[in-house]
PDB file of C-alpha atoms in Angstrom:
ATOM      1  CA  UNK A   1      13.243 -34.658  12.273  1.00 89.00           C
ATOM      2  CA  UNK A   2       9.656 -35.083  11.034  1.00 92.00           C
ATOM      3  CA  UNK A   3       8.462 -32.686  13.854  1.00 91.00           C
ATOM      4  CA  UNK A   4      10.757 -30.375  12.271  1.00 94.00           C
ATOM      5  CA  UNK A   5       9.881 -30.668   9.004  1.00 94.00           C
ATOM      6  CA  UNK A   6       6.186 -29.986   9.837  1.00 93.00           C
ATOM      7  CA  UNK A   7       7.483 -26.925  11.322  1.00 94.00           C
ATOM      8  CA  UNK A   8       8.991 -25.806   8.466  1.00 94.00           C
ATOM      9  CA  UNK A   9       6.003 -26.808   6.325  1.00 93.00           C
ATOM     10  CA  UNK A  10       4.129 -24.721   8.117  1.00 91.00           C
ATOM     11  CA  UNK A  11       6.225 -21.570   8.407  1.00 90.00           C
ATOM     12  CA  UNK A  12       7.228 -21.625   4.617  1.00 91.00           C
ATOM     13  CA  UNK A  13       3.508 -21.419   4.422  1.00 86.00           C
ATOM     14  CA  UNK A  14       3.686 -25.089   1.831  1.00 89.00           C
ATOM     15  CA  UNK A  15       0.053 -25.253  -0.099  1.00 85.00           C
ATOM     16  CA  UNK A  16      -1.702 -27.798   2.030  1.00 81.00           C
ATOM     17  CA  UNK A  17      -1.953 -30.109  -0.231  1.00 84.00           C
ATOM     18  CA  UNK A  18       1.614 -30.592  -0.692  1.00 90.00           C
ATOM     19  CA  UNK A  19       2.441 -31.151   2.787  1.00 90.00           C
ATOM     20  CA  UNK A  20       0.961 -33.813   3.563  1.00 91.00           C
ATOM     21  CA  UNK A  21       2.974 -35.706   0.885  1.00 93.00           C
ATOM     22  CA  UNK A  22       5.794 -34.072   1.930  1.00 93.00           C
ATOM     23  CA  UNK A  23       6.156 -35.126   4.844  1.00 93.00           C
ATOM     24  CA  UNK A  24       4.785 -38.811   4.035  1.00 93.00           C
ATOM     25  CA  UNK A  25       7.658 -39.104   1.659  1.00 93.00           C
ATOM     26  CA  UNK A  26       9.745 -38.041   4.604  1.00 94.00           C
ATOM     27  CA  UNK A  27       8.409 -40.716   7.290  1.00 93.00           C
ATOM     28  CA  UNK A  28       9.059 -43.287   4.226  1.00 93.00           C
ATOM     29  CA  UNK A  29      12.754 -42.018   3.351  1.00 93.00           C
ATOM     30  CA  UNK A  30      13.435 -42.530   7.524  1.00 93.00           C
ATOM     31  CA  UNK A  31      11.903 -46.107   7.428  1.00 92.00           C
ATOM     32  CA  UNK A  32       8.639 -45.020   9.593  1.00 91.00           C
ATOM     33  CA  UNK A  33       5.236 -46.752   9.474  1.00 88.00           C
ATOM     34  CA  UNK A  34       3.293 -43.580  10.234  1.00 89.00           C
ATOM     35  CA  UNK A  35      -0.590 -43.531   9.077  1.00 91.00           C
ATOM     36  CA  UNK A  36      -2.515 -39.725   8.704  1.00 89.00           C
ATOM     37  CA  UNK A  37      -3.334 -39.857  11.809  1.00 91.00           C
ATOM     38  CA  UNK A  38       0.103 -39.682  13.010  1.00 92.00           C
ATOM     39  CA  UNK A  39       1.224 -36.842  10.441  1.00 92.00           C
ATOM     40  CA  UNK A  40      -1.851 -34.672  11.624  1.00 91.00           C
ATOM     41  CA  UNK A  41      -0.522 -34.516  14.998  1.00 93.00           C
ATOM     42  CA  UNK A  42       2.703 -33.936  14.015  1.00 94.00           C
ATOM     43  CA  UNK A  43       0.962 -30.541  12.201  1.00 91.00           C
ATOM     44  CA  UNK A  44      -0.996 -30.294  14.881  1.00 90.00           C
ATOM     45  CA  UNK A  45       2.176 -29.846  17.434  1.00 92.00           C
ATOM     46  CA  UNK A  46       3.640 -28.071  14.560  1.00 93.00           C
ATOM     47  CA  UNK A  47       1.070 -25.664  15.067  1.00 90.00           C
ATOM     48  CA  UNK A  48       1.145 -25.105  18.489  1.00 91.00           C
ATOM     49  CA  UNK A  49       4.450 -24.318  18.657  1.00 90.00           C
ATOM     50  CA  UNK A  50       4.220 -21.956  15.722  1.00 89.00           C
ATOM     51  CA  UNK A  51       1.311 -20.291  18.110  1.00 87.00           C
ATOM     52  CA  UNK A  52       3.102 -20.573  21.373  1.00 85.00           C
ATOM     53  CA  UNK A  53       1.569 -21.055  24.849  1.00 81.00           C
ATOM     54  CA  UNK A  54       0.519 -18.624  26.987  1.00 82.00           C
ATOM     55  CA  UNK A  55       0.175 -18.793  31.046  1.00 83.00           C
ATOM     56  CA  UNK A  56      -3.057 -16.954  31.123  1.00 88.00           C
ATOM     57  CA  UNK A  57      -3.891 -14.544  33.138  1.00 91.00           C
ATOM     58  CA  UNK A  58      -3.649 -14.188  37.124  1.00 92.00           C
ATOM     59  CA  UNK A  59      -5.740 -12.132  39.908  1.00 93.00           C
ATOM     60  CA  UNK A  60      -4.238  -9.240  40.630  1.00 93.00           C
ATOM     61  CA  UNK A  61      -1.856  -8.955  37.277  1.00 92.00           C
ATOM     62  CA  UNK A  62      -1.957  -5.237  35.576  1.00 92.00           C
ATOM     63  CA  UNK A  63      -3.495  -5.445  32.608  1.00 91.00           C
ATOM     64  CA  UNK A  64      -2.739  -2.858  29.652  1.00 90.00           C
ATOM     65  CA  UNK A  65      -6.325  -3.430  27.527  1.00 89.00           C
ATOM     66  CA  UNK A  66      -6.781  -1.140  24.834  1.00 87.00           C
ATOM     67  CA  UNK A  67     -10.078  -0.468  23.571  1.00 87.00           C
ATOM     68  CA  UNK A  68     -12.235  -1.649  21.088  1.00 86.00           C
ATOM     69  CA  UNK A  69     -11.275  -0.262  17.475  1.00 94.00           C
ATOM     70  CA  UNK A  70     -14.532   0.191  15.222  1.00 96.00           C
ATOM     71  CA  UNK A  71     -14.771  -0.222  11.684  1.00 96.00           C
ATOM     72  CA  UNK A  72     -18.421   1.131  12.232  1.00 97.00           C
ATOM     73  CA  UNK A  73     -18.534   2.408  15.755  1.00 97.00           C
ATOM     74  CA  UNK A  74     -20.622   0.189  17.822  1.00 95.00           C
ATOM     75  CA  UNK A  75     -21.299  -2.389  14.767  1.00 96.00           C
ATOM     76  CA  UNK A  76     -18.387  -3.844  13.366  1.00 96.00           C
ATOM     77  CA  UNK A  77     -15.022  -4.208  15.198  1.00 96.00           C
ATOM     78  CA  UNK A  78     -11.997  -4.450  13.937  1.00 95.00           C
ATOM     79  CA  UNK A  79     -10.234  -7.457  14.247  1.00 92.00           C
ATOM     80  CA  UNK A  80     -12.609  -9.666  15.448  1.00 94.00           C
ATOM     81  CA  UNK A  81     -15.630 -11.821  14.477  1.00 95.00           C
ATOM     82  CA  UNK A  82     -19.143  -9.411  13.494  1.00 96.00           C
ATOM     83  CA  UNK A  83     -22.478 -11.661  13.156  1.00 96.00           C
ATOM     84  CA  UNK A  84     -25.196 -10.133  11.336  1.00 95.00           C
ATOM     85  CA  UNK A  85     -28.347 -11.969  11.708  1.00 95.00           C
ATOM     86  CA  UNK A  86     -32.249 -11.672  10.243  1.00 95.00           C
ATOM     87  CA  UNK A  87     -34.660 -13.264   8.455  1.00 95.00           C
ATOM     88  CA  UNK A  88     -33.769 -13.674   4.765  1.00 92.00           C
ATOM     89  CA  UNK A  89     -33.933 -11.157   2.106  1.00 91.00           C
ATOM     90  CA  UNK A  90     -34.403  -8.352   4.901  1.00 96.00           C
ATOM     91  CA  UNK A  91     -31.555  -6.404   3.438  1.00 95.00           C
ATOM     92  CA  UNK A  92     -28.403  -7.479   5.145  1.00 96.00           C
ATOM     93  CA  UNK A  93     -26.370  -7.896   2.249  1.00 96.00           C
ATOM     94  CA  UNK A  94     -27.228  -4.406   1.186  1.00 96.00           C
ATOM     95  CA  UNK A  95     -27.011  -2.709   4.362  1.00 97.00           C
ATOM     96  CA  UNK A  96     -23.207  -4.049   4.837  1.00 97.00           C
ATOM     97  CA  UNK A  97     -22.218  -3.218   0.807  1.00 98.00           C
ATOM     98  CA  UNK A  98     -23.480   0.145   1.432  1.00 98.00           C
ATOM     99  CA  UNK A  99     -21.591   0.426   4.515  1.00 98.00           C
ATOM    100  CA  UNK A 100     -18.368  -0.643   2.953  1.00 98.00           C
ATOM    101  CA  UNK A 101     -19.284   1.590  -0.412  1.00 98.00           C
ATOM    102  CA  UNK A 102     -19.139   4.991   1.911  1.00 98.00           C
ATOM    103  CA  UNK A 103     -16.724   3.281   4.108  1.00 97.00           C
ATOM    104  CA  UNK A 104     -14.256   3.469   1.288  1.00 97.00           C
ATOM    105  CA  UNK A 105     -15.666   6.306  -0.013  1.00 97.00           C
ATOM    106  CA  UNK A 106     -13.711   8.650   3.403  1.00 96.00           C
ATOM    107  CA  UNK A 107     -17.298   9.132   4.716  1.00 97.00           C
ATOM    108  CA  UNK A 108     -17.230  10.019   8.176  1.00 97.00           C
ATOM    109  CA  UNK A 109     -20.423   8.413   8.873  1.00 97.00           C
ATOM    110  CA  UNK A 110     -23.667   6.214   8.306  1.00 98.00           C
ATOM    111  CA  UNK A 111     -26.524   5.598  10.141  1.00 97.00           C
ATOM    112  CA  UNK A 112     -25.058   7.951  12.713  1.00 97.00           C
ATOM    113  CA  UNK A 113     -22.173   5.632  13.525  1.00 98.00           C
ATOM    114  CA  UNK A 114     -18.755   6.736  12.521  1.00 97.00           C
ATOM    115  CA  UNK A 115     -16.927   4.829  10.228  1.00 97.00           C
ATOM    116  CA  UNK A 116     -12.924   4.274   9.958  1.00 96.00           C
ATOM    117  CA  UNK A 117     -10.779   6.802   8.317  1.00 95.00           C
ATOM    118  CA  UNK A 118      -9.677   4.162   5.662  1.00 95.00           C
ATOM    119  CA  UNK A 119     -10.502   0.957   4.300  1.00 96.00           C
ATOM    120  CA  UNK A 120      -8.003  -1.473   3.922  1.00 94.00           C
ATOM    121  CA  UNK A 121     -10.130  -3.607   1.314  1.00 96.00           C
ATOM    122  CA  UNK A 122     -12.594  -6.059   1.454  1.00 98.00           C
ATOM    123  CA  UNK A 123     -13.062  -9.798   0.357  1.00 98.00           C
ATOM    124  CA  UNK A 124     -16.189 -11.166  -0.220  1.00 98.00           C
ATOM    125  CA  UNK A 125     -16.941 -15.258   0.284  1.00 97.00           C
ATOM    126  CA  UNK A 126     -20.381 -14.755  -0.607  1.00 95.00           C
ATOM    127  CA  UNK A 127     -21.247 -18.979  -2.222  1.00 93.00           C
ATOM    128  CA  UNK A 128     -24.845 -18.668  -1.364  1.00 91.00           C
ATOM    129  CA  UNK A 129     -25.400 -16.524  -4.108  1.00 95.00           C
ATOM    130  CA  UNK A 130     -24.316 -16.399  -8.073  1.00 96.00           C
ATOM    131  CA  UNK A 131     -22.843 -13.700  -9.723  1.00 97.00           C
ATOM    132  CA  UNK A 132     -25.421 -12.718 -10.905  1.00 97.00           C
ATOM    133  CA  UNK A 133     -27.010 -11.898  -7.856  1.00 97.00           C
ATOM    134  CA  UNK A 134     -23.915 -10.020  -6.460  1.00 97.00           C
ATOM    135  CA  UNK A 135     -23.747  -8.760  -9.889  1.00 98.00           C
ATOM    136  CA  UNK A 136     -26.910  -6.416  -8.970  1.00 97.00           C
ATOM    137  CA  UNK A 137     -25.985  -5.896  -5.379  1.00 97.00           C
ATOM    138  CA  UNK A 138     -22.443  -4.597  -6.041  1.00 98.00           C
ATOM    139  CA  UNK A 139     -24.189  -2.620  -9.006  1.00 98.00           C
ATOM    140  CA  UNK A 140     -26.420  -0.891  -6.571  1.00 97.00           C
ATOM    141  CA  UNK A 141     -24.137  -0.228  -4.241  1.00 97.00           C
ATOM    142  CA  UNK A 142     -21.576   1.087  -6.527  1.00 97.00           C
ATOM    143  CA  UNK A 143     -19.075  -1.635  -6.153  1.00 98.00           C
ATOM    144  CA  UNK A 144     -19.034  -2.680  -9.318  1.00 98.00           C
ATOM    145  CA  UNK A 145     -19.285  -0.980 -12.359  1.00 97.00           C
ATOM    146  CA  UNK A 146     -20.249  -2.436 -16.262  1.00 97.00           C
ATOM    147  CA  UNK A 147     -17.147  -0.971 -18.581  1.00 97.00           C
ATOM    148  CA  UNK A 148     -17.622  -0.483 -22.435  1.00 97.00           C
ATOM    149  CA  UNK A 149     -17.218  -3.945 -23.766  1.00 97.00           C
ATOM    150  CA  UNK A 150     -20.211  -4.686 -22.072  1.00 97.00           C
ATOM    151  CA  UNK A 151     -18.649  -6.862 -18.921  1.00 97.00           C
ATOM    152  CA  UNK A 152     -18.293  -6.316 -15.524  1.00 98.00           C
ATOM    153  CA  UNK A 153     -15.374  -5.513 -12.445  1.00 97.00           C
ATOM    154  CA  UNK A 154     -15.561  -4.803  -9.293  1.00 98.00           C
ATOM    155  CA  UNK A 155     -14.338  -1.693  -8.650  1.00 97.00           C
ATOM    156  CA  UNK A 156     -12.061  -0.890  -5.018  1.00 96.00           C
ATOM    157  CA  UNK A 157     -12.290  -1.799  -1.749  1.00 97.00           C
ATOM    158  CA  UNK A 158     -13.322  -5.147  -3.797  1.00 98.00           C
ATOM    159  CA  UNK A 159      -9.901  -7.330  -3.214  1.00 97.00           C
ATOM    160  CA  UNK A 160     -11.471 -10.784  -4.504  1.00 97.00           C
ATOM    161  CA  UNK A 161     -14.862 -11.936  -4.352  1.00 97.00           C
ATOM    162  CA  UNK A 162     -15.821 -16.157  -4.507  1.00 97.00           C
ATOM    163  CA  UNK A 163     -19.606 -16.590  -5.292  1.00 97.00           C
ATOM    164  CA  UNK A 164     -21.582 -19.906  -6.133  1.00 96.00           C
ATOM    165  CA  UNK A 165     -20.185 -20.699  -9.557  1.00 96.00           C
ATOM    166  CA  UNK A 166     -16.960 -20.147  -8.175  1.00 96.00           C
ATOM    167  CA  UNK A 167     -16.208 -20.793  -4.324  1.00 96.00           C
ATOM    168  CA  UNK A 168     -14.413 -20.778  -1.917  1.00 96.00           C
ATOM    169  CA  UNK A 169     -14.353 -23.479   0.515  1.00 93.00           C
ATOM    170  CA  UNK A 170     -13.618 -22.916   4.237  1.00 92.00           C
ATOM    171  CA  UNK A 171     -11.305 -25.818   4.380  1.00 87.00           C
ATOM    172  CA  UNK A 172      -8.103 -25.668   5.825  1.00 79.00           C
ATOM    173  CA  UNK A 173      -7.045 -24.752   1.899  1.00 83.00           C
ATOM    174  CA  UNK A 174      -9.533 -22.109   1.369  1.00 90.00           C
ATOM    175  CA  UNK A 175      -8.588 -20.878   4.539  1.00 89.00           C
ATOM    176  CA  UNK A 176      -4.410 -20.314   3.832  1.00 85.00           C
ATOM    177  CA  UNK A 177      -6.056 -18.798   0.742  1.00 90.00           C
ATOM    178  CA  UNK A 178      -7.865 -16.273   3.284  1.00 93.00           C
ATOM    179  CA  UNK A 179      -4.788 -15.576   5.174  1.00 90.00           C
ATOM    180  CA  UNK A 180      -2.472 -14.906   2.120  1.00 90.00           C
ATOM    181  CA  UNK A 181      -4.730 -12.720   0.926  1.00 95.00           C
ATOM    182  CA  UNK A 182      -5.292 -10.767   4.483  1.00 94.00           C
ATOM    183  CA  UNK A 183      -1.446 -10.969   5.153  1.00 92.00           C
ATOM    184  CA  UNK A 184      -0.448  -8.757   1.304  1.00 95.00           C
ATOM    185  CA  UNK A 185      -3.703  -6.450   2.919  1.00 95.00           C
ATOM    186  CA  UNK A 186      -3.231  -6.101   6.355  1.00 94.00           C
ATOM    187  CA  UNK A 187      -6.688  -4.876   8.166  1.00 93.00           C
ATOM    188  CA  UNK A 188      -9.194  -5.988   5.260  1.00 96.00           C
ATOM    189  CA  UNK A 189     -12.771  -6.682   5.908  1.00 97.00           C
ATOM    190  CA  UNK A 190     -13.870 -10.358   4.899  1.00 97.00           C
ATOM    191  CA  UNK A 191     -17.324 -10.494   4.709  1.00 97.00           C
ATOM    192  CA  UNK A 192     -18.686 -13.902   4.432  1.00 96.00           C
ATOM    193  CA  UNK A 193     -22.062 -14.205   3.299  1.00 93.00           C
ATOM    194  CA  UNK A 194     -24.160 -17.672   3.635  1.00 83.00           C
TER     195      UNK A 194
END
């Protein structure tokens, strides 16, 4: 029953930090002595079963592989993991807000790689720098704009942006956060700068 439970934790999508409490109260209410340990591997096994298993694959199996879709041909995939890497304050930051600025913009290309027909949004875990800081890079990218009251907003493909005053932790809670998030914008670009 408590394996089921964990299921169902799981699948109703339960803030983290309620279901661990949850299903403590549960193990109590049946009479069992179960320490965290116990009730991570129950999520755990939760999880796996949410997942499924798969049987790999075999020599000689037919495979139907499509190929790679590009967000910026021969850059950024879609779908996957991208890594960026150089020294600091090279320009990285800039380079990929400009990107996503004519991205979203219907641009055909940059750099002379082609870019995506749309852009499903973008969210921006960028901690290692204030808001400040993105303040001027959005600015001079033309994601953000300053309106007449004197403050700031990012302006679209911006979905949500977390910066050093306010973060976003890549916990297992920051990371439902993520996936809510990505699941109400299917396709979005997260770029997480640190």
């Amino acid at each position: 029953e408590l394996q089921q439970l964990a299921l169902k934790l799981l699948a109703d999508k339960v803030p983290r930090r309620e279901r661990m409490p949850l299903l403590r109260t549960a193990a109590v209410e049946a009479d069992l002595a179960m320490r965290d340990p116990d009730l991570h591997a129950l999520f755990a096994a939760a999880r796996k079963e949410l997942r499924g298993d798969s049987d790999g694959i075999s020599a000689g199996m037919e495979l139907d592989i499509p190929d790679a879709e590009w967000v910026w041909e021969s850059l950024i995939a879609a779908g996957t993991l991208n890594m960026v890497t150089a020294l600091q304050k090279v320009g990285k930051t800039a380079l990929l807000l400009q990107f996503i600025r004519l991205w979203s913009a219907g641009v055909p290309d940059f750099l002379g790689h082609a870019l995506a027909p749309t852009c499903p949004g973008v969210i921006i875990v960028g901690t290692d720098m204030g808001l400040a800081d993105w303040r001027n890079m959005l600015m001079a990218s033309g994601l953000m704009e300053k309106t007449s009251t004197g403050k700031y907003k990012p302006l679209q493909p911006i979905l949500q942006i977390w910066h050093r005053e306010s973060p976003l932790h890549l916990d297992e809670s920051g990371l439902d956060r993520l996936a809510a998030i990505c699941e109400a914008n299917p396709g979005a670009l997260i770029l997480v700068d640190s």
